[in-house]
Short mmCIF file of C-alpha atoms and ligand atoms in Angstrom, two decimals:
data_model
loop_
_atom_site.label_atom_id
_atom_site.label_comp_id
_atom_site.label_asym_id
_atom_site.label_seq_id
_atom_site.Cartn_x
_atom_site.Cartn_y
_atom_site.Cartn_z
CA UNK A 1 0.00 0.00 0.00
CA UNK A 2 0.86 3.56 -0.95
CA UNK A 3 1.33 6.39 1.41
CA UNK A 4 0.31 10.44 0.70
CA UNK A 5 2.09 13.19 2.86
CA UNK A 6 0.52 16.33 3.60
CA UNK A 7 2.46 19.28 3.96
CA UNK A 8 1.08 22.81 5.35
CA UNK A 9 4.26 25.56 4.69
CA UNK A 10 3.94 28.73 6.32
CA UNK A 11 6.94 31.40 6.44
CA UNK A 12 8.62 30.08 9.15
CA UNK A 13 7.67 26.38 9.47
CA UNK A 14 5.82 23.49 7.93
CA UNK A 15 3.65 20.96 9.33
CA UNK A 16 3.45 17.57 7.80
CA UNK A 17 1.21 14.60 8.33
CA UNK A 18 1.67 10.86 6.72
CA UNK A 19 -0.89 9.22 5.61
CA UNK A 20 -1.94 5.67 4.42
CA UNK A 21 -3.81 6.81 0.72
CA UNK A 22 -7.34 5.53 1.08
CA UNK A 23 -10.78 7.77 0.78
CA UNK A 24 -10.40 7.74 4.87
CA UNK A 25 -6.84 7.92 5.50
CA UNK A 26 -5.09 6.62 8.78
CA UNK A 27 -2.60 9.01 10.30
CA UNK A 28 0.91 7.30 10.57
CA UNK A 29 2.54 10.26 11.51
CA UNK A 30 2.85 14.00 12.47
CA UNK A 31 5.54 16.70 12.57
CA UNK A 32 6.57 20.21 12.07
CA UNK A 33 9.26 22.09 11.45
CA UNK A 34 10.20 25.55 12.96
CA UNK A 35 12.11 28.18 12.71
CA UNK A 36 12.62 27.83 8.64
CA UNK A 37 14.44 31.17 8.87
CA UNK A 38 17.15 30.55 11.56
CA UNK A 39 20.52 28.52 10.17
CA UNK A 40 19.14 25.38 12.69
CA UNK A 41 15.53 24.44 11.84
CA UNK A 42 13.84 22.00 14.25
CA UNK A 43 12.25 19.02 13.58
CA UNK A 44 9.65 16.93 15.63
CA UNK A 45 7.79 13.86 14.49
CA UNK A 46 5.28 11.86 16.53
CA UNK A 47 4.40 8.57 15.56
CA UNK A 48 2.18 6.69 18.07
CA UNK A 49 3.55 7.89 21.27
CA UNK A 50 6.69 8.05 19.90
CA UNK A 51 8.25 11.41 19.68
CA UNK A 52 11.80 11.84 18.19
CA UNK A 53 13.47 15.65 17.42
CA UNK A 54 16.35 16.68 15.58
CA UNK A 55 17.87 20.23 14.24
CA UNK A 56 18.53 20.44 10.85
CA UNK A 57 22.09 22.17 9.60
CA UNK A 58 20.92 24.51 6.61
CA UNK A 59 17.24 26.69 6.88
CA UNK A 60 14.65 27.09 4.34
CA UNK A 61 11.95 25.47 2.61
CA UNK A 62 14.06 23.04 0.19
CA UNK A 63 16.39 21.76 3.52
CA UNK A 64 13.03 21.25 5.30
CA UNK A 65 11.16 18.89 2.71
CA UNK A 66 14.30 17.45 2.63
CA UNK A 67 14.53 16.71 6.05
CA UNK A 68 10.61 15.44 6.26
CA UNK A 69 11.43 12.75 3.87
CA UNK A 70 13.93 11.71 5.89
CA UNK A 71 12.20 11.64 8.94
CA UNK A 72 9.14 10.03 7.86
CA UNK A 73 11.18 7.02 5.82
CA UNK A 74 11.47 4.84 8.49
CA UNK A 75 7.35 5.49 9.05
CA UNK A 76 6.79 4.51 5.29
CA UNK A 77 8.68 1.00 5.98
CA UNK A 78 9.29 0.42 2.24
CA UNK A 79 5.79 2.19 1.36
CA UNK A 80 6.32 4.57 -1.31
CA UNK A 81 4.75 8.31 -1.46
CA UNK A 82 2.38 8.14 -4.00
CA UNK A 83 1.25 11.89 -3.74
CA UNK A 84 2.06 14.91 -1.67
CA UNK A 85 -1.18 16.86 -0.73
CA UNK A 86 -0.42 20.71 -0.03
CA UNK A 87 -2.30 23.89 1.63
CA UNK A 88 -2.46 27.01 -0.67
CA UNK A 89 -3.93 29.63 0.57
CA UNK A 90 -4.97 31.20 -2.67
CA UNK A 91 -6.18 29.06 -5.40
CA UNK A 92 -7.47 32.67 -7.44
CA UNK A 93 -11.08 32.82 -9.09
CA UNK A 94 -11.15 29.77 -10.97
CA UNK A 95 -10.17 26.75 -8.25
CA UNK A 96 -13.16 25.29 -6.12
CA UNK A 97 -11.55 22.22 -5.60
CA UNK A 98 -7.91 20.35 -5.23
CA UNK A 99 -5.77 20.42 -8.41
CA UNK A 100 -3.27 18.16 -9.40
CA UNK A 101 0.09 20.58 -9.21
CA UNK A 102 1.98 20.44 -12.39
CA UNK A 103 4.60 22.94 -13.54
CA UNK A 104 2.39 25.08 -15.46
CA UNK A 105 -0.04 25.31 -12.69
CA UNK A 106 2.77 26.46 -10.67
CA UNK A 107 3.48 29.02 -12.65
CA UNK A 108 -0.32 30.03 -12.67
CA UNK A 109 -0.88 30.11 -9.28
CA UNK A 110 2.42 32.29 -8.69
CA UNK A 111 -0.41 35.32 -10.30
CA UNK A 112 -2.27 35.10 -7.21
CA UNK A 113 1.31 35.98 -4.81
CA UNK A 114 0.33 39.59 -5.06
CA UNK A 115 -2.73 38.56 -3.45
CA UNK A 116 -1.28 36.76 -0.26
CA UNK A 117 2.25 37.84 -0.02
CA UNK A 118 2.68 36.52 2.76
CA UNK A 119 1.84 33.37 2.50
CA UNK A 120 1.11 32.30 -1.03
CA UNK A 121 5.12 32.30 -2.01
CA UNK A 122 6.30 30.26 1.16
CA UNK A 123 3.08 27.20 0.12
CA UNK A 124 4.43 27.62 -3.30
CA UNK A 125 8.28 26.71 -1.99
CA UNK A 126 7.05 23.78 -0.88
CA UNK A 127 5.44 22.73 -3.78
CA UNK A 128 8.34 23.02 -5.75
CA UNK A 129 10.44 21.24 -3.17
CA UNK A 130 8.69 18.43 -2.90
CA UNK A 131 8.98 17.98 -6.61
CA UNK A 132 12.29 17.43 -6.53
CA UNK A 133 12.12 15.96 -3.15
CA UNK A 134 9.37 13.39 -4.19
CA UNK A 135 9.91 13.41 -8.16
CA UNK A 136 7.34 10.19 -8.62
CA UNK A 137 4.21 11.65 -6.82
CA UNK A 138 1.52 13.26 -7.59
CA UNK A 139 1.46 16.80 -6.42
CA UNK A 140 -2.10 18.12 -5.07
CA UNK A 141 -2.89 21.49 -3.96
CA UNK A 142 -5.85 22.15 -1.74
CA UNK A 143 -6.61 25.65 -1.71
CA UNK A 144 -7.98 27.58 1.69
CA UNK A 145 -10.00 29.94 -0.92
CA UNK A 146 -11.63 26.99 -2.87
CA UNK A 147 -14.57 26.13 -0.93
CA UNK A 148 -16.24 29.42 -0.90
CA UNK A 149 -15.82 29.52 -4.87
CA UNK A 150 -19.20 29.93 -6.34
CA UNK A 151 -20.75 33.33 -3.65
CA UNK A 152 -22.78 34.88 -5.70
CA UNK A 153 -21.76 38.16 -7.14
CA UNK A 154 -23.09 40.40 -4.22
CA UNK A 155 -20.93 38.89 -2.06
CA UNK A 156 -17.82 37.94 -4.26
CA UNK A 157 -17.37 41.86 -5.16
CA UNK A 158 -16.33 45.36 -3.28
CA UNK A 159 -18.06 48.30 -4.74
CA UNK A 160 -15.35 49.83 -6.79
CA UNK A 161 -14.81 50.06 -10.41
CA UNK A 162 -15.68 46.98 -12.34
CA UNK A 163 -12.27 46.81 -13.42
CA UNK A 164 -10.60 45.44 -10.58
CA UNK A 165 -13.23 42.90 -9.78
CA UNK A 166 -12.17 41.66 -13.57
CA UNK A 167 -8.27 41.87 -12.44
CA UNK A 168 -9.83 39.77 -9.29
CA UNK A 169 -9.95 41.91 -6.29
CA UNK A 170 -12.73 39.96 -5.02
CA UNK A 171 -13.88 38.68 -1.92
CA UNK A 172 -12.18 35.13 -1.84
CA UNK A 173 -12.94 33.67 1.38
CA UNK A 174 -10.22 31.57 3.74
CA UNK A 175 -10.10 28.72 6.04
CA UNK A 176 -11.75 26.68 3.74
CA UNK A 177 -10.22 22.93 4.36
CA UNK A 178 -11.75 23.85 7.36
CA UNK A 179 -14.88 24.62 6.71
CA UNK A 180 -14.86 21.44 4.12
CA UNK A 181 -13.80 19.26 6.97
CA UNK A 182 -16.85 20.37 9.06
CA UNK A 183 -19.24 20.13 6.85
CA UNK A 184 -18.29 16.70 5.71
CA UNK A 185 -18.37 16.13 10.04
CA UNK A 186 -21.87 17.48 9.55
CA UNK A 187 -23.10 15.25 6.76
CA UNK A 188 -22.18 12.03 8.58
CA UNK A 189 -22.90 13.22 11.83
CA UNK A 190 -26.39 14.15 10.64
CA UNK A 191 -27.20 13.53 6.81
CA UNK A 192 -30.33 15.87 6.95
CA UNK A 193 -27.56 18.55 8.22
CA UNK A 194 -26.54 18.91 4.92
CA UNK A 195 -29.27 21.38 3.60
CA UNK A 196 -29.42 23.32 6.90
CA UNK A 197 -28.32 26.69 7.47
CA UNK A 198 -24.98 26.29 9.02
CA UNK A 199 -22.76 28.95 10.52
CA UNK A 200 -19.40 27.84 11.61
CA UNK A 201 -16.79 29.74 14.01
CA UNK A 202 -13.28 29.06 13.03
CA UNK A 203 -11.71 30.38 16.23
CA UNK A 204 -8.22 30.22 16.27
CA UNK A 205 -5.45 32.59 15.95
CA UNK A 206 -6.38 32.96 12.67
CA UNK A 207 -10.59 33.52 12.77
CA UNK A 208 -13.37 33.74 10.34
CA UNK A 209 -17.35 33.08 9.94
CA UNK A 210 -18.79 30.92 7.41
CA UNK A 211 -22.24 30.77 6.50
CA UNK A 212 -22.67 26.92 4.65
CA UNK A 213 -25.76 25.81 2.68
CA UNK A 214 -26.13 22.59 0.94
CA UNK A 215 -22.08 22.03 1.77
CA UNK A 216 -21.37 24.77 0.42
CA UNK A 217 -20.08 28.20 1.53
CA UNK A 218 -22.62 30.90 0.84
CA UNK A 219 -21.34 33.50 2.88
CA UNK A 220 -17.52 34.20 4.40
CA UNK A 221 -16.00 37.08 7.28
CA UNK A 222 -12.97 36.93 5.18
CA UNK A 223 -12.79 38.56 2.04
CA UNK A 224 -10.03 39.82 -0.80
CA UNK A 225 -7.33 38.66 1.85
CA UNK A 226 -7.35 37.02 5.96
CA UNK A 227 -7.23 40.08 7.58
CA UNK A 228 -10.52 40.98 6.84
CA UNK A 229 -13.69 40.09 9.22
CA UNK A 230 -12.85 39.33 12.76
CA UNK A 231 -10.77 39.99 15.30
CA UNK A 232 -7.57 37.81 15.44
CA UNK A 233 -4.47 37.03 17.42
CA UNK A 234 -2.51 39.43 16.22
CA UNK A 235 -4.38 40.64 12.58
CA UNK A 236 -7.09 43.79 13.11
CA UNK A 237 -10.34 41.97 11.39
CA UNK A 238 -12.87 44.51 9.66
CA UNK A 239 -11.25 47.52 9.82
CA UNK A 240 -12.21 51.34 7.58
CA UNK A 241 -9.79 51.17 4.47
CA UNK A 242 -9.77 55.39 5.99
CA UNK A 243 -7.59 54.30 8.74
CA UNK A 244 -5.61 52.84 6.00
CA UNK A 245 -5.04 56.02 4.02
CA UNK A 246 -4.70 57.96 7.41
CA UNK A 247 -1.83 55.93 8.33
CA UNK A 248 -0.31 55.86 4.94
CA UNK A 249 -0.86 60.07 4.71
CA UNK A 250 -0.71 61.41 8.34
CA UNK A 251 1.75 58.93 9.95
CA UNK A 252 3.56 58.63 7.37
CA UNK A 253 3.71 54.62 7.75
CA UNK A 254 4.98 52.89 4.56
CA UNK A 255 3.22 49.73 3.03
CA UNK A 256 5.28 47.30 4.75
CA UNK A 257 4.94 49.11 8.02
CA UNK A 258 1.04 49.02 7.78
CA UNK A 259 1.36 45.39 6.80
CA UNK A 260 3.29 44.55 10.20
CA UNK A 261 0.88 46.54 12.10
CA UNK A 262 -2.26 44.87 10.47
CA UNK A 263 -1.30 41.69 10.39
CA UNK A 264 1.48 41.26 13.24
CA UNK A 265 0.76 43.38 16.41
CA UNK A 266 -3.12 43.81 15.84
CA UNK A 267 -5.81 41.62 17.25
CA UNK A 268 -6.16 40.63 20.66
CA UNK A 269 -2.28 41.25 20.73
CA UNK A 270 -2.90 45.01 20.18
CA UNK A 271 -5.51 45.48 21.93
CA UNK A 272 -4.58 43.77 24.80
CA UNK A 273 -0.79 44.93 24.72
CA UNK A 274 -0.09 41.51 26.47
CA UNK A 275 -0.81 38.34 24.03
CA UNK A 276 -2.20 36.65 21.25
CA UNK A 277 -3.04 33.56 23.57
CA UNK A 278 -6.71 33.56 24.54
CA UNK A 279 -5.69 31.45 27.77
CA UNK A 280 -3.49 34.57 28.86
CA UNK A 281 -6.04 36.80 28.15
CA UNK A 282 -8.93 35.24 30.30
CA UNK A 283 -6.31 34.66 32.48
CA UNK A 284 -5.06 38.35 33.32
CA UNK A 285 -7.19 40.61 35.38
CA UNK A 286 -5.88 43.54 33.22
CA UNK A 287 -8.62 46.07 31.67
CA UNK A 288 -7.12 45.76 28.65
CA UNK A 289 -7.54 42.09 28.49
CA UNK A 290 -10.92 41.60 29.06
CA UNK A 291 -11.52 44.27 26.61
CA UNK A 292 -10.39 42.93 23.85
CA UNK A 293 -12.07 39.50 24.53
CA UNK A 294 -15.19 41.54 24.61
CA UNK A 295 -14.39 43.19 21.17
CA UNK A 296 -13.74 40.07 20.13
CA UNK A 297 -16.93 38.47 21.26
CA UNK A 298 -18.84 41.48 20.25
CA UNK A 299 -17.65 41.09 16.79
CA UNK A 300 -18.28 37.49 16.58
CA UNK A 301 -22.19 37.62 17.72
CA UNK A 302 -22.16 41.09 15.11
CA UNK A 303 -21.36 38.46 12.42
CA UNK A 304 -23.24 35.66 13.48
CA UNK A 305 -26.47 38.07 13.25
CA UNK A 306 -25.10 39.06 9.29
CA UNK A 307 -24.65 35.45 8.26
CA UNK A 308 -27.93 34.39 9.54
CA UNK A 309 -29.57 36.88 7.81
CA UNK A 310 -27.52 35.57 4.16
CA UNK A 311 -28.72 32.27 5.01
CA UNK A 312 -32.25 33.22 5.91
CA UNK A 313 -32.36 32.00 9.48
CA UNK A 314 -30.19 29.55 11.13
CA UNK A 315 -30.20 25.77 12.48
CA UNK A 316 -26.79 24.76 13.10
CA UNK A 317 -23.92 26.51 14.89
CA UNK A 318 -20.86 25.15 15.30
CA UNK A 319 -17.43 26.10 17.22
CA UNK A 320 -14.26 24.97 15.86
CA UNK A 321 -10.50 26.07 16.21
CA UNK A 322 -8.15 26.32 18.97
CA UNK A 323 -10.73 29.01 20.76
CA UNK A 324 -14.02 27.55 19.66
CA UNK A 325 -13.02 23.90 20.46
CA UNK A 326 -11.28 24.79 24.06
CA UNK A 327 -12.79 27.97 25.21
CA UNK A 328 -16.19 27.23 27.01
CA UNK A 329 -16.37 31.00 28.61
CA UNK A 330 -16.08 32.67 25.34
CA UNK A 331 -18.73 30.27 23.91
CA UNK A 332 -20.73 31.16 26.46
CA UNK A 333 -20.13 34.63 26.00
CA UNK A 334 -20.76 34.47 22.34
CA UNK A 335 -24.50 32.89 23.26
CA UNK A 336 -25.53 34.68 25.79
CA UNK A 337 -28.93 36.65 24.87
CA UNK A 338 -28.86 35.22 21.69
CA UNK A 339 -32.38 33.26 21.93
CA UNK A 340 -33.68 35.95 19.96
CA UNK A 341 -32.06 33.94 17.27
CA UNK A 342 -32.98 30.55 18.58
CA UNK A 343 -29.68 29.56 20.34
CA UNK A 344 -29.94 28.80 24.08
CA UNK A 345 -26.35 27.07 24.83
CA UNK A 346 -26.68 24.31 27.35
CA UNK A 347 -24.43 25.40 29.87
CA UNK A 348 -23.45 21.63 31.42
CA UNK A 349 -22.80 20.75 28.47
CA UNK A 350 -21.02 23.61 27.36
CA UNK A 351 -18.08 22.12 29.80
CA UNK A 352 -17.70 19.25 28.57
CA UNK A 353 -18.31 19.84 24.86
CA UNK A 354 -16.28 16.39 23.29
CA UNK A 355 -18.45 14.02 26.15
CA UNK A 356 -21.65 14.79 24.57
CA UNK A 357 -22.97 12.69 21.28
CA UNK A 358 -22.70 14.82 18.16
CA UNK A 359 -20.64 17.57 20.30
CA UNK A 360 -24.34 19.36 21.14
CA UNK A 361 -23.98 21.93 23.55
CA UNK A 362 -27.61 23.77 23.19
CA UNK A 363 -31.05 23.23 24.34
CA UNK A 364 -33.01 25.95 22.15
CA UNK A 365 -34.15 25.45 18.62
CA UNK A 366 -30.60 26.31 17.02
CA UNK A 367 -28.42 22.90 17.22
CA UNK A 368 -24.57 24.51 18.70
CA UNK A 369 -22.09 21.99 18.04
CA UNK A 370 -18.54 22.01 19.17
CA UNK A 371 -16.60 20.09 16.41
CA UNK A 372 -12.86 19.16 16.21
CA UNK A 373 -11.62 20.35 12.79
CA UNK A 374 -8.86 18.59 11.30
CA UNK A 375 -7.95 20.55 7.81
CA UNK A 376 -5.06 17.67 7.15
CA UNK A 377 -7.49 15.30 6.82
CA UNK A 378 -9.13 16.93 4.16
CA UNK A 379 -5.77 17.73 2.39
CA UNK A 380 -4.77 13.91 2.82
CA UNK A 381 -8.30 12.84 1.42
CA UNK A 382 -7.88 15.10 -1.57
CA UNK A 383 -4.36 13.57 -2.17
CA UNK A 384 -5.19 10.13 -1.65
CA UNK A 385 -8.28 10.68 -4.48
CA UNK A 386 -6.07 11.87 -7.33
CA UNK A 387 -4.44 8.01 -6.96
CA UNK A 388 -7.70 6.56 -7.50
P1 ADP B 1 -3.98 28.36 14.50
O1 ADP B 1 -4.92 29.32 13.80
O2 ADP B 1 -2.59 28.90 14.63
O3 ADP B 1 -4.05 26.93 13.98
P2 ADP B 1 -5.28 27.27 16.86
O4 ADP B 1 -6.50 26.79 16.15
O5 ADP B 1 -4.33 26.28 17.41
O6 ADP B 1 -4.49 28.35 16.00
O7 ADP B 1 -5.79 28.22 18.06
C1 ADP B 1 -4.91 28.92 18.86
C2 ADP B 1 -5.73 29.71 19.87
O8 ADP B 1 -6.49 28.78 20.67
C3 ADP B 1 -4.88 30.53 20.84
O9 ADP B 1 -5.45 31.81 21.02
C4 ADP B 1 -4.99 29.74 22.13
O10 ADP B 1 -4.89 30.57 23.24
C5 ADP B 1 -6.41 29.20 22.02
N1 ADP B 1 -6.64 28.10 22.95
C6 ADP B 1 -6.13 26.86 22.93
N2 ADP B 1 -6.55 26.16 24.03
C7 ADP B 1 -7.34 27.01 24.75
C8 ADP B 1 -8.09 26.90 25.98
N3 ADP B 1 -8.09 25.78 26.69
N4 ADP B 1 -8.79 27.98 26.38
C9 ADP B 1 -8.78 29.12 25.68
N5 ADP B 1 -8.12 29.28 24.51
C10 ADP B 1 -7.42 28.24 24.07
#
């Protein structure tokens, strides 16, 4: 039997997950590497309860893939990689689905760095090191923007001229192997789930809304790039493109300088002044701290109320993420007084979210789940089904 590997580059490290290639793959094995950028990467691989680590002598994304093949031969035990499944964040206009990666759609999908700079070249590294790393598999590419392909124009556009939304400054959508994941939990959890309206709270330290009809996305927080929406761990959310020129013309900030601000010290970073961490934050008894959970929250139930009214009215909600999977009191939080709507959180249950069948946490006409979300998965299923 074949094996697929799953790898998930970001600027400074990629994770990586082995698979056996089947329509439900088993997980062998699971690693990362950090610190891409330093001259001694680090490697960790767990396998069973197994953990081994070793740093690597040259950084980068070609040293690293190296380094995971490596690591993960003894896991393969003569098995052979059949196919390397990848995260891309930005899979442009015409991708709603995995893609087999060949050369020329490497070249393609290098239009859309100008969309994500700063994470579309570091996925696309990886890609081309595991071609030469892995010259017999097949490449896959599993795009976080694929899944809300298909809004309809109202919400795929921004008001400006009709130029750009041809050059494709649209409203793309992310977190998307998430979301796929979920609703494919959703569908086997509870077939007649399928054709509900679904919201889903990606809560993690990156964090988005999506509204899901008929497995599909129909409505996303996120738009033309992942800072849009809300509140992160360190990126700003929804913010007035104003505040954007204001900085650029009265502060004198350059683009790069409004980039680190937006997307490195904002969030519940900025506004806290203490952390990204959510634990740390409902842990401190600083002002600052509990008010940016409460922005946070605030924005949250702000967009639960927008993507209920896109869908129509709602009958599923469900948590997911580092946050939305661990964080009972901001679930809570995020509920409270929101009967209007048909959610009444159950608040036993709340505590003990995985114990309960289905992950149900509610008691009112709107079902909350908490789910686990598992976006590998749905990178190693994609892989595994371009062997078949
Ligand atoms: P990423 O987007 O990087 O994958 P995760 O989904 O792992 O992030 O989520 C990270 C966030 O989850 C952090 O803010 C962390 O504080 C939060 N988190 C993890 N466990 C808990 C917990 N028990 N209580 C509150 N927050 C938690």
């Amino acid at each position: 039997m074949s094996c697929v590997l799953t790898l998930n580059a970001g600027s400074s490290s990629i994770k990586f997950g082995v698979y056996n290639a089947a329509p439900e793959p088993d997980l062998l094995a699971v690693g990362l590497v950090e610190k891409l950028e330093s001259a001694t990467p680090h490697l960790v691989l767990h396998q069973g309860s197994d953990t081994t680590e070793h740093t690597l002598s040259e950084g980068g994304h070609d040293a690293a893939v190296i380094a995971i093949l490596a690591a993960v031969t003894p896991v393969l035990a003569g098995r052979k990689v059949a196919a390397v499944g990848h995260r891309i964040v930005h899979g442009g206009p015409d991708h709603s689905g995995p893609a087999r990666v060949t050369p020329e759609m490497l070249a393609d999908l290098e239009r859309y760095v100008p969309f994500a700079p700063l994470h579309q070249p570091h996925n696309l590294s990886a890609v081309r090191a595991a071609m030469v790393a892995f010259p017999d598999a097949v490449q896959v590419g599993c795009f976080d923007t694929a899944f809300h392909r298909g809004h309809p124009f109202v919400n795929d556009t921004f008001a400006l001229p009709r130029r750009f939304y041809d050059k494709g400054v649209r409203r793309y959508g992310f977190h998307g192997l998430s979301y796929d994941f979920i609703s494919g939990e959703l569908d086997r959890i509870d077939p007649d789930d399928h054709h509900r309206r679904t919201i889903v709270c990606h809560l993690g330290n990156g964090a988005s809304l999506c509204a899901i009809r008929g497995g599909r996305s129909v409505g996303s927080t996120m738009g033309f790039s992942a800072l849009d929406g809300l509140p992160m761990g360190t990126r700003c959310g929804q913010i007035d493109p104003g505040v954007v020129l204001y900085l650029l013309d009265q502060e004198g900030m350059t683009s790069s300088e409004i980039s680190g601000l937006l997307y490195k010290e904002s969030g519940l970073k900025g506004m806290s002044g203490l952390s990204n961490d959510m634990r740390e934050l409902l842990a401190s008894d600083r002002a600052e701290a509990a008010q940016a959970v409460d922005y946070f929250v605030f924005r949250i139930r702000r967009e639960i109320g927008a993507m209920a009214a896109v869908l129509g009215g709602l009958d599923t909600l469900v948590f997911c993420g580092g946050i939305g999977e661990n964080a009972g009191e901001i679930r809570a939080k995020v509920c409270e007084g929101m009967d209007w709507l048909g959610i009444l959180l159950d608040r036993t249950a709340n505590e003990t979210p995985f114990s309960q069948p289905g992950g149900v946490v509610s008691e009112g006409e709107v079902t909350v789940r908490v789910l686990r979300t598992d976006e590998e998965r749905i990178i190693a299923r994609a892989a595994s089904a371009a062997l078949e």
